[in-house]
XYZ file of C-alpha atoms in Angstrom:
622
model
C 36.662 -128.364 -140.303
C 37.188 -130.957 -137.578
C 40.607 -132.147 -136.403
C 39.864 -135.522 -138.165
C 39.201 -133.457 -141.589
C 42.414 -131.315 -141.067
C 44.303 -134.908 -140.604
C 42.824 -136.382 -143.728
C 43.164 -132.972 -145.677
C 46.939 -132.816 -144.719
C 47.300 -136.633 -145.765
C 45.700 -136.521 -149.118
C 47.359 -133.140 -150.112
C 50.804 -134.754 -149.347
C 49.960 -137.886 -151.449
C 48.635 -136.067 -154.331
C 51.503 -133.713 -154.229
C 54.000 -136.771 -154.521
C 52.663 -138.519 -157.711
C 53.716 -135.923 -160.186
C 57.468 -136.599 -159.602
C 56.872 -140.500 -159.916
C 54.835 -140.005 -162.949
C 57.673 -138.017 -164.370
C 60.236 -140.343 -163.824
C 58.343 -143.502 -165.247
C 57.037 -141.643 -168.440
C 60.677 -140.234 -168.983
C 62.057 -143.798 -168.632
C 59.532 -144.404 -171.643
C 56.823 -146.180 -169.813
C 53.513 -145.219 -171.930
C 50.962 -143.044 -170.120
C 48.002 -145.372 -170.546
C 50.064 -148.140 -169.489
C 51.246 -146.338 -166.531
C 47.998 -145.652 -165.530
C 46.571 -149.188 -166.043
C 49.759 -150.684 -163.832
C 48.892 -148.376 -161.236
C 45.242 -148.472 -160.914
C 45.282 -152.122 -161.006
C 47.433 -152.847 -157.983
C 45.390 -150.217 -155.862
C 42.253 -152.348 -157.198
C 43.695 -155.469 -155.812
C 44.682 -153.764 -152.510
C 41.303 -152.371 -151.964
C 39.141 -155.174 -153.018
C 41.080 -157.368 -150.351
C 40.895 -154.692 -147.858
C 37.175 -153.895 -148.216
C 35.950 -157.440 -148.322
C 38.054 -158.281 -145.447
C 36.119 -155.301 -143.666
C 32.605 -156.655 -144.936
C 31.996 -153.343 -146.625
C 32.081 -154.594 -150.027
C 28.464 -155.855 -150.749
C 26.872 -152.125 -150.220
C 29.127 -150.943 -153.198
C 28.119 -153.959 -155.577
C 24.306 -152.803 -155.361
C 23.079 -153.193 -159.344
C 21.370 -149.772 -159.262
C 24.785 -147.920 -158.757
C 26.701 -149.514 -161.192
C 26.265 -146.771 -163.596
C 27.355 -144.167 -161.082
C 30.245 -146.111 -160.549
C 31.235 -146.585 -164.029
C 30.762 -143.028 -164.712
C 33.035 -142.058 -161.632
C 35.826 -144.569 -162.915
C 35.573 -142.968 -166.410
C 35.745 -139.212 -165.434
C 38.123 -139.706 -162.270
C 40.379 -142.074 -163.395
C 40.200 -143.407 -166.846
C 40.728 -139.996 -168.313
C 42.744 -137.971 -165.627
C 45.395 -140.635 -164.721
C 46.555 -141.198 -168.924
C 46.161 -137.282 -169.690
C 48.396 -136.316 -166.774
C 51.390 -138.839 -167.569
C 50.555 -137.813 -171.427
C 51.053 -134.197 -170.323
C 54.229 -134.828 -167.953
C 55.904 -135.563 -171.159
C 56.120 -131.681 -172.316
C 55.943 -130.224 -168.806
C 57.377 -130.393 -165.578
C 56.200 -132.156 -162.836
C 55.833 -129.245 -160.531
C 54.050 -127.116 -163.591
C 51.775 -130.135 -163.873
C 50.923 -130.026 -159.828
C 50.146 -126.370 -160.095
C 47.723 -126.796 -163.247
C 45.738 -129.137 -161.388
C 45.003 -126.514 -158.732
C 42.172 -125.447 -161.383
C 39.981 -128.414 -159.978
C 38.135 -126.128 -157.283
C 37.206 -123.458 -159.812
C 35.824 -126.113 -161.944
C 33.877 -127.554 -159.329
C 32.415 -124.021 -158.876
C 31.363 -123.949 -162.381
C 29.931 -127.486 -162.463
C 28.071 -126.773 -159.473
C 26.302 -124.081 -161.351
C 24.324 -126.842 -162.905
C 24.658 -129.887 -160.781
C 25.178 -129.065 -157.153
C 23.810 -125.706 -155.681
C 25.157 -126.325 -152.418
C 28.471 -126.288 -153.563
C 28.412 -123.084 -155.519
C 30.933 -120.173 -154.594
C 29.646 -117.276 -153.260
C 31.040 -114.327 -151.279
C 34.471 -114.607 -149.806
C 35.003 -117.868 -151.489
C 34.130 -116.961 -154.865
C 36.658 -114.325 -154.690
C 38.943 -116.877 -153.615
C 38.455 -119.095 -156.250
C 38.958 -116.548 -158.963
C 42.095 -115.537 -157.530
C 43.395 -118.973 -157.676
C 42.168 -119.075 -161.345
C 44.271 -115.846 -162.161
C 47.101 -118.128 -160.793
C 46.666 -120.532 -163.216
C 46.056 -117.896 -166.216
C 49.551 -116.419 -164.915
C 50.980 -119.794 -165.159
C 50.103 -120.590 -168.668
C 50.382 -117.359 -169.807
C 54.211 -116.776 -168.946
C 55.632 -120.592 -168.721
C 53.649 -122.565 -171.358
C 52.490 -120.230 -173.971
C 56.146 -120.070 -175.881
C 56.000 -123.930 -176.665
C 53.376 -125.787 -178.862
C 54.340 -128.923 -177.074
C 54.190 -127.352 -173.575
C 50.589 -126.024 -174.611
C 49.531 -129.419 -175.382
C 50.925 -130.977 -172.199
C 48.776 -128.247 -170.252
C 45.758 -128.872 -172.607
C 46.009 -132.910 -171.560
C 46.439 -131.442 -167.497
C 43.743 -129.110 -167.691
C 41.263 -131.869 -169.484
C 42.293 -134.067 -166.359
C 41.268 -131.361 -163.785
C 37.787 -131.316 -165.472
C 37.512 -134.834 -164.391
C 39.038 -134.216 -161.033
C 36.432 -131.972 -160.312
C 33.445 -133.788 -161.506
C 34.376 -137.120 -159.824
C 33.970 -135.488 -156.192
C 30.681 -134.265 -157.391
C 29.454 -137.933 -158.468
C 30.452 -139.264 -155.015
C 28.478 -136.547 -153.214
C 25.400 -136.811 -155.348
C 25.044 -140.546 -156.314
C 27.491 -142.698 -154.168
C 27.268 -140.620 -150.636
C 27.664 -143.217 -147.598
C 29.451 -145.887 -149.257
C 32.521 -146.806 -147.420
C 35.773 -145.244 -148.845
C 37.517 -148.621 -149.429
C 34.573 -150.381 -151.132
C 33.752 -147.247 -153.154
C 37.215 -146.818 -154.451
C 37.873 -150.587 -154.946
C 34.977 -151.047 -157.441
C 35.540 -148.027 -159.088
C 39.573 -148.599 -159.782
C 38.414 -152.553 -160.613
C 36.394 -151.007 -163.682
C 38.808 -148.472 -164.441
C 41.371 -151.303 -164.715
C 39.138 -153.618 -166.816
C 38.551 -150.237 -169.194
C 42.178 -149.694 -169.395
C 43.337 -152.960 -170.126
C 42.695 -153.126 -174.017
C 44.611 -149.440 -174.431
C 47.569 -150.964 -172.169
C 47.968 -154.184 -173.830
C 47.891 -152.230 -177.360
C 50.800 -149.953 -175.902
C 53.091 -151.815 -173.569
C 56.533 -150.547 -172.851
C 59.058 -150.986 -175.487
C 61.473 -152.118 -173.115
C 62.125 -153.490 -169.686
C 61.303 -150.192 -167.310
C 64.562 -149.332 -164.963
C 64.651 -150.226 -161.549
C 63.204 -146.253 -160.556
C 60.389 -146.373 -162.869
C 59.116 -149.931 -161.530
C 59.587 -148.370 -158.040
C 57.366 -145.209 -159.213
C 54.829 -147.530 -160.539
C 54.533 -149.138 -157.387
C 54.577 -146.072 -155.117
C 51.962 -144.413 -157.448
C 49.569 -147.727 -157.036
C 49.949 -148.456 -153.279
C 50.202 -144.883 -151.863
C 49.197 -142.408 -154.295
C 46.076 -144.196 -155.433
C 45.112 -146.939 -152.879
C 45.710 -144.730 -149.541
C 44.945 -141.682 -151.294
C 41.600 -142.217 -152.688
C 40.323 -143.803 -149.549
C 41.522 -140.974 -147.360
C 39.922 -138.430 -150.128
C 36.574 -140.264 -149.633
C 36.462 -139.830 -145.720
C 37.520 -136.237 -146.644
C 34.461 -135.874 -148.990
C 32.352 -137.117 -146.277
C 33.713 -134.728 -143.831
C 33.686 -131.158 -145.521
C 32.076 -131.922 -149.013
C 33.381 -131.918 -152.772
C 33.892 -128.248 -152.873
C 36.247 -128.078 -150.000
C 37.795 -131.294 -150.159
C 39.173 -130.436 -153.404
C 41.114 -127.662 -152.243
C 43.843 -130.175 -151.695
C 44.744 -129.142 -154.944
C 45.858 -125.969 -153.651
C 48.178 -127.442 -151.248
C 49.574 -130.524 -153.443
C 51.624 -128.104 -155.453
C 53.727 -127.093 -152.892
C 54.775 -130.636 -152.320
C 54.971 -131.215 -156.159
C 57.167 -128.116 -156.692
C 59.517 -128.858 -153.867
C 60.357 -132.305 -154.767
C 60.534 -131.398 -158.654
C 63.311 -128.862 -157.474
C 65.117 -131.224 -155.568
C 64.974 -134.556 -157.089
C 64.293 -133.407 -160.849
C 66.394 -130.300 -160.723
C 63.359 -128.499 -162.305
C 63.442 -124.580 -162.339
C 59.860 -122.972 -162.039
C 59.536 -119.688 -164.041
C 58.241 -116.459 -163.225
C 54.729 -117.574 -164.221
C 55.193 -120.546 -162.113
C 55.822 -118.633 -158.862
C 53.137 -115.923 -159.765
C 50.509 -118.474 -160.371
C 51.627 -120.603 -157.053
C 51.227 -117.132 -154.912
C 48.118 -116.355 -156.440
C 46.781 -120.276 -155.874
C 47.644 -120.074 -152.197
C 45.808 -116.861 -151.723
C 42.965 -118.434 -153.502
C 43.191 -121.399 -151.437
C 43.209 -119.501 -148.398
C 40.254 -117.148 -149.148
C 38.029 -119.960 -150.754
C 38.299 -121.958 -147.208
C 37.304 -118.900 -145.028
C 40.768 -118.342 -143.954
C 40.701 -121.183 -141.308
C 43.943 -122.822 -140.126
C 44.133 -126.231 -138.777
C 43.026 -126.944 -135.141
C 45.921 -127.053 -133.369
C 47.811 -124.005 -134.804
C 44.351 -122.046 -134.524
C 44.742 -122.769 -130.851
C 48.208 -121.691 -130.514
C 47.582 -118.385 -132.228
C 44.623 -117.679 -130.062
C 46.456 -118.548 -126.980
C 49.327 -115.892 -128.102
C 46.744 -113.365 -128.709
C 44.836 -114.097 -125.256
C 41.584 -114.375 -127.230
C 40.655 -118.024 -125.995
C 41.192 -119.837 -122.431
C 44.424 -121.830 -122.346
C 42.110 -125.374 -121.879
C 40.106 -126.205 -124.921
C 38.643 -129.308 -125.755
C 40.389 -131.830 -128.164
C 37.716 -131.609 -130.601
C 36.070 -128.348 -131.958
C 32.569 -127.916 -131.687
C 30.820 -128.861 -135.095
C 29.922 -125.867 -136.937
C 26.492 -126.422 -136.925
C 26.235 -126.196 -133.218
C 28.382 -123.413 -132.452
C 27.269 -120.067 -131.773
C 28.028 -117.282 -134.417
C 31.499 -115.783 -133.424
C 31.577 -112.265 -132.299
C 33.351 -109.892 -134.931
C 36.023 -109.069 -132.412
C 36.805 -112.280 -131.393
C 37.312 -113.970 -134.831
C 40.897 -115.450 -135.032
C 41.800 -115.237 -138.669
C 39.977 -112.091 -139.725
C 43.020 -109.883 -139.329
C 44.886 -111.873 -141.403
C 42.951 -112.003 -144.743
C 43.646 -108.586 -145.444
C 47.332 -108.982 -145.006
C 47.429 -112.229 -147.089
C 45.624 -110.108 -149.650
C 47.942 -107.139 -149.368
C 51.230 -109.316 -149.418
C 50.868 -112.683 -151.680
C 48.433 -111.175 -154.412
C 50.552 -107.951 -154.964
C 53.777 -109.967 -155.129
C 52.303 -112.534 -157.452
C 51.048 -109.542 -159.818
C 54.318 -108.068 -159.647
C 56.203 -111.226 -160.575
C 53.944 -111.516 -163.438
C 54.272 -107.943 -164.670
C 58.025 -108.196 -164.556
C 58.265 -111.657 -166.253
C 59.023 -110.216 -169.595
C 61.801 -107.804 -168.256
C 63.275 -110.771 -166.416
C 63.547 -112.989 -169.120
C 65.141 -110.124 -171.255
C 67.655 -109.390 -168.429
C 68.302 -113.159 -167.880
C 69.014 -113.172 -171.864
C 71.282 -109.966 -171.900
C 73.080 -111.938 -168.863
C 73.531 -115.269 -170.914
C 74.735 -113.192 -173.912
C 77.094 -111.542 -171.876
C 78.386 -114.610 -169.891
C 78.756 -116.600 -173.701
C 80.823 -113.945 -174.910
C 83.113 -113.810 -172.020
C 83.177 -117.913 -172.345
C 83.696 -117.339 -176.017
C 86.884 -114.898 -175.063
C 88.567 -117.225 -172.557
C 88.066 -120.300 -174.740
C 91.291 -120.161 -175.901
C 92.746 -121.311 -172.602
C 89.853 -122.741 -170.842
C 89.476 -125.601 -173.415
C 93.470 -126.618 -173.555
C 93.784 -130.256 -172.531
C 95.056 -129.277 -169.145
C 92.687 -126.833 -168.041
C 89.672 -129.129 -168.913
C 87.278 -129.848 -165.953
C 87.232 -133.843 -166.175
C 85.542 -136.953 -164.280
C 89.043 -138.371 -164.188
C 92.254 -136.123 -164.701
C 94.038 -136.744 -167.579
C 91.372 -139.362 -169.052
C 88.275 -138.194 -171.336
C 85.193 -140.450 -170.059
C 82.785 -140.943 -172.807
C 79.346 -142.979 -171.898
C 76.968 -144.955 -173.999
C 74.377 -147.701 -173.584
C 74.902 -151.166 -174.014
C 74.375 -153.328 -176.538
C 75.673 -150.320 -178.714
C 74.146 -150.939 -182.180
C 75.052 -150.339 -185.952
C 75.565 -148.187 -187.639
C 76.248 -146.246 -184.712
C 78.736 -148.476 -183.008
C 80.242 -151.712 -184.588
C 80.483 -155.202 -183.063
C 79.139 -153.808 -179.920
C 82.368 -152.187 -179.074
C 82.701 -148.700 -178.745
C 86.049 -148.922 -178.246
C 87.245 -149.725 -181.892
C 86.197 -146.318 -183.742
C 83.867 -147.733 -185.966
C 80.470 -146.862 -186.309
C 78.960 -143.271 -186.741
C 78.945 -142.050 -183.169
C 81.983 -144.168 -181.939
C 83.909 -142.024 -185.053
C 82.389 -138.906 -184.127
C 83.422 -139.392 -179.977
C 87.006 -140.178 -180.831
C 87.032 -137.032 -183.551
C 85.878 -134.897 -180.672
C 88.281 -136.072 -178.225
C 91.242 -135.628 -180.983
C 90.048 -131.778 -180.984
C 90.375 -131.884 -177.200
C 93.585 -132.926 -177.388
C 93.230 -136.817 -176.332
C 94.347 -139.631 -178.209
C 92.691 -142.973 -178.161
C 94.503 -144.580 -175.290
C 93.462 -141.619 -173.151
C 89.706 -142.354 -174.029
C 87.735 -144.538 -171.413
C 84.059 -145.684 -172.315
C 81.503 -146.385 -169.398
C 78.065 -148.128 -169.840
C 74.976 -145.797 -169.529
C 71.472 -146.568 -169.702
C 70.002 -144.216 -172.205
C 66.998 -143.160 -169.859
C 69.401 -142.763 -167.058
C 71.906 -140.560 -169.133
C 69.650 -137.390 -169.361
C 68.476 -137.741 -165.573
C 69.192 -134.847 -163.443
C 72.346 -135.154 -161.297
C 76.002 -136.142 -160.908
C 77.256 -137.702 -163.993
C 79.837 -140.359 -164.079
C 81.092 -139.480 -167.848
C 82.383 -136.371 -169.101
C 79.889 -136.742 -172.108
C 77.600 -139.216 -173.539
C 76.703 -140.092 -177.121
C 73.875 -142.297 -177.709
C 71.635 -140.717 -180.258
C 70.025 -138.230 -177.925
C 67.835 -135.987 -179.514
C 68.172 -132.457 -177.887
C 64.710 -131.354 -176.520
C 63.714 -128.511 -174.166
C 62.586 -130.844 -171.606
C 65.875 -132.523 -171.529
C 68.187 -129.336 -171.549
C 66.415 -128.196 -168.230
C 68.196 -131.237 -166.519
C 71.443 -131.612 -168.445
C 73.680 -129.467 -171.042
C 73.911 -130.428 -174.774
C 76.617 -129.464 -177.068
C 76.264 -127.879 -180.208
C 74.359 -130.611 -182.490
C 76.596 -132.961 -184.259
C 73.824 -134.690 -186.336
C 70.706 -133.706 -187.554
C 68.506 -136.547 -188.821
C 67.054 -136.575 -192.647
C 64.329 -138.584 -193.693
C 64.460 -141.895 -195.389
C 62.123 -143.923 -197.949
C 61.705 -147.451 -196.952
C 60.180 -150.253 -199.356
C 60.156 -153.946 -199.695
C 62.646 -155.340 -201.931
C 60.044 -156.578 -204.324
C 58.013 -153.371 -204.646
C 58.598 -150.888 -207.540
C 59.426 -148.050 -205.166
C 62.595 -149.772 -204.057
C 64.178 -149.329 -207.620
C 64.055 -145.497 -207.076
C 67.117 -143.599 -207.617
C 65.762 -140.230 -207.101
C 62.828 -138.450 -205.527
C 61.473 -137.956 -209.169
C 61.014 -141.612 -209.392
C 58.856 -141.625 -205.977
C 55.999 -138.933 -207.194
C 53.521 -141.579 -208.670
C 54.296 -143.795 -205.598
C 51.832 -144.276 -202.938
C 53.713 -143.049 -199.885
C 52.684 -143.773 -196.191
C 53.835 -141.461 -193.114
C 52.727 -141.311 -189.268
C 50.807 -138.925 -187.860
C 52.596 -136.349 -185.867
C 56.119 -136.633 -187.169
C 57.809 -134.144 -189.551
C 57.576 -136.936 -192.360
C 54.228 -135.463 -193.786
C 55.766 -132.134 -194.267
C 58.735 -133.392 -195.803
C 57.225 -135.580 -198.554
C 54.578 -132.978 -199.451
C 57.271 -130.380 -199.548
C 60.080 -132.258 -200.841
C 59.034 -135.468 -202.777
C 55.555 -133.840 -203.981
C 53.637 -137.064 -204.930
C 50.984 -137.034 -207.250
C 48.523 -138.601 -204.529
C 48.320 -137.554 -201.064
C 50.461 -140.000 -198.693
C 48.519 -141.882 -196.432
C 48.624 -141.076 -192.768
C 48.542 -143.601 -189.808
C 48.226 -143.114 -186.284
C 51.311 -144.882 -185.012
C 54.539 -146.625 -186.008
C 52.669 -150.211 -186.152
C 49.867 -149.015 -188.583
C 52.781 -147.703 -190.797
C 54.693 -150.783 -190.982
C 51.725 -152.831 -191.175
C 50.404 -151.146 -194.438
C 53.376 -151.322 -195.983
C 53.663 -155.378 -195.166
C 50.068 -155.565 -196.480
C 50.843 -153.559 -199.615
C 48.507 -150.990 -198.880
C 51.058 -148.714 -199.429
C 54.245 -148.693 -201.924
C 56.960 -147.255 -199.495
C 57.027 -145.348 -196.155
C 59.041 -142.152 -195.165
C 60.448 -142.025 -191.550
C 63.550 -140.277 -190.169
C 66.699 -142.093 -191.045
C 67.606 -143.760 -187.309
C 64.119 -145.064 -187.673
C 64.676 -146.560 -190.895
C 67.774 -148.163 -189.734
C 65.777 -149.877 -186.855
C 62.801 -150.873 -189.054
C 65.047 -152.591 -191.699
C 67.224 -154.255 -188.829
C 64.364 -155.262 -186.451
C 60.618 -155.129 -187.709
C 60.835 -155.606 -191.790
C 62.009 -158.724 -193.522
C 62.787 -158.328 -197.182
C 62.929 -154.389 -196.856
C 65.437 -151.889 -197.679
C 66.319 -148.359 -197.422
C 65.808 -146.828 -200.830
C 67.459 -143.648 -200.080
C 67.760 -140.694 -197.545
C 66.978 -136.977 -198.509
C 67.267 -133.603 -196.708
C 64.211 -131.971 -194.814
C 63.728 -129.487 -192.264
C 62.774 -130.245 -188.764
C 64.652 -133.429 -188.256
C 65.814 -134.540 -184.414
C 69.192 -133.044 -183.688
C 71.564 -135.234 -181.657
C 74.171 -133.471 -179.568
C 76.909 -134.751 -176.848
C 75.052 -134.950 -173.551
C 76.945 -133.401 -170.373
C 76.379 -133.016 -166.571
C 74.175 -129.547 -165.923
C 76.555 -126.462 -166.355
C 79.417 -128.519 -167.246
C 82.250 -126.567 -167.799
C 83.505 -128.772 -170.698
C 80.113 -128.112 -172.571
C 81.429 -124.967 -174.307
C 84.606 -127.119 -175.162
C 83.010 -130.338 -176.712
C 80.781 -127.643 -178.887
C 83.574 -125.697 -180.022
C 85.256 -129.275 -181.137
C 82.154 -130.176 -183.106
C 82.220 -126.525 -184.607
C 85.791 -127.181 -185.967
C 84.710 -130.711 -187.276
C 81.836 -129.160 -188.944
C 83.818 -126.248 -190.577
C 86.777 -128.740 -191.707
C 84.545 -130.923 -193.299
C 85.196 -133.655 -190.967
C 81.902 -134.665 -189.646
C 80.161 -134.645 -192.972
C 82.969 -137.272 -194.037
C 82.313 -139.395 -190.929
C 78.392 -139.226 -191.748
C 78.944 -140.234 -195.264
C 81.052 -143.315 -194.407
C 78.822 -144.469 -191.452
C 75.030 -143.046 -192.442
C 75.249 -142.910 -196.108
C 75.744 -145.291 -199.120
C 78.081 -147.741 -197.588
C 75.390 -148.021 -194.678
C 72.730 -149.020 -197.326
C 71.249 -145.376 -197.408
C 72.043 -143.715 -200.435
C 71.109 -139.850 -201.253
C 68.409 -139.704 -203.368
C 68.144 -136.028 -205.077
């Protein structure tokens, strides 16, 4: 590879290691995956259209005979992968997403069997790709397989990898020779048009935070517009197979950013997978280093003269190197004997490490329990402000969780719970201070300006990697919502709903709750999303809908006129809310202890009945 190719390689590897961080920031802020993809694509398309027009290179890319190939490229390289990666990162860390994308070179080799014989992997390159693929297997097998949500996320990202593998081959076979600026301007424009309907149907439910907006801008201008142009140049220099080896390097950038900025902690599978992928990357590119570093090593070993031309001789013009003077061959076995066994050792020891960590955690928990009598005394608590318990929540604060948009009055479910926890910790009302914390900022990694936060925050594995949660203080039951004029609105028990036509949203726990608890005489109707479910209720397609109770409160307050909560009922699988604390907070066990005492004394149930039960318009159905 030439110096120019290595420069493009380094730039693209960096620019495509960055996106996973910013995608994670945006989707965690609530930006829908399709909308995020559309926003970055539209921004990049506008920039590249202007640049390619001013450079006078756009006309070639507008050839009608190339239109179908541009369309195919836009679909497989942009419209598919961009939303799939964003959807996947809802369930897996940004660093794991980047490592999974490292499957692209292996997929290129597989596709080449059918579409491009010149890119088929043979010899050392085939071995390297196989080793890299083993790394992907190690990652999925050890770090992902234990969670169904994580598996779905991983499959989404691997689906994106298939598109990323096919895209460069389309360029090489059908769009070769077109200026990269014009090529990407047209492809991104087509992708923006194709994504627009889906983006309009799924806009953000709230104004994105400053961090999310900045992430979208960076994704559009740098990680899409600039990176795609450089990637096009790289394909022209080295071909699609070697160009996609950047997916071996970009995970290093992504993992470093995920650890430093998001507090992610890659597991054994990720470390083993990354080592194997790096080994495969090295071997699949014939063990070459960038020209500058290559020359330094050669000088140190005395194999070349001190004066070397600035640009390497093209591979086609060079004489075959003698075996004794090939600069990198001695390093290949070194790589194989160090990185590969290290990765296999980590993979083999994964379970025992986990057991050790579990045992250590159990021992630590036992020690914490033993010391709880003194460490949770008011005088010994580790607080943001000494002598004051600082509690966070969002603003505005809605009923029935807070009343009159005033958390300090003790009215509303979560306000009452917060003051009850404070009392258990030894604080009276005058010693409690409330601070405003936007919902999406509460579970972002880093230092917190509160001791704990209450804001209907569901306990999820992804959030638990960044923050601490107390034991749950609430498990959401299911609720039945009907229009006031419907017969279902008069139901006083679950038996009264057996003959009703019920609607539920797919992918929620409500379907299982309906079939297991209500057991209606006809199968409930299943809808794709909340909008379809609510629309069916309004149009009379169903007599009532079943959602979790917090959603029922929202729907009857904000989206449905002349509707009511018929009642609530207990069902397994409901979301659990916990008090949120800074990661590894010394206060976590004390807050959990306070909640446990409130539960055992029946105080927590009294608060729930007062603010989330009949008095709040949600009687219990039995």
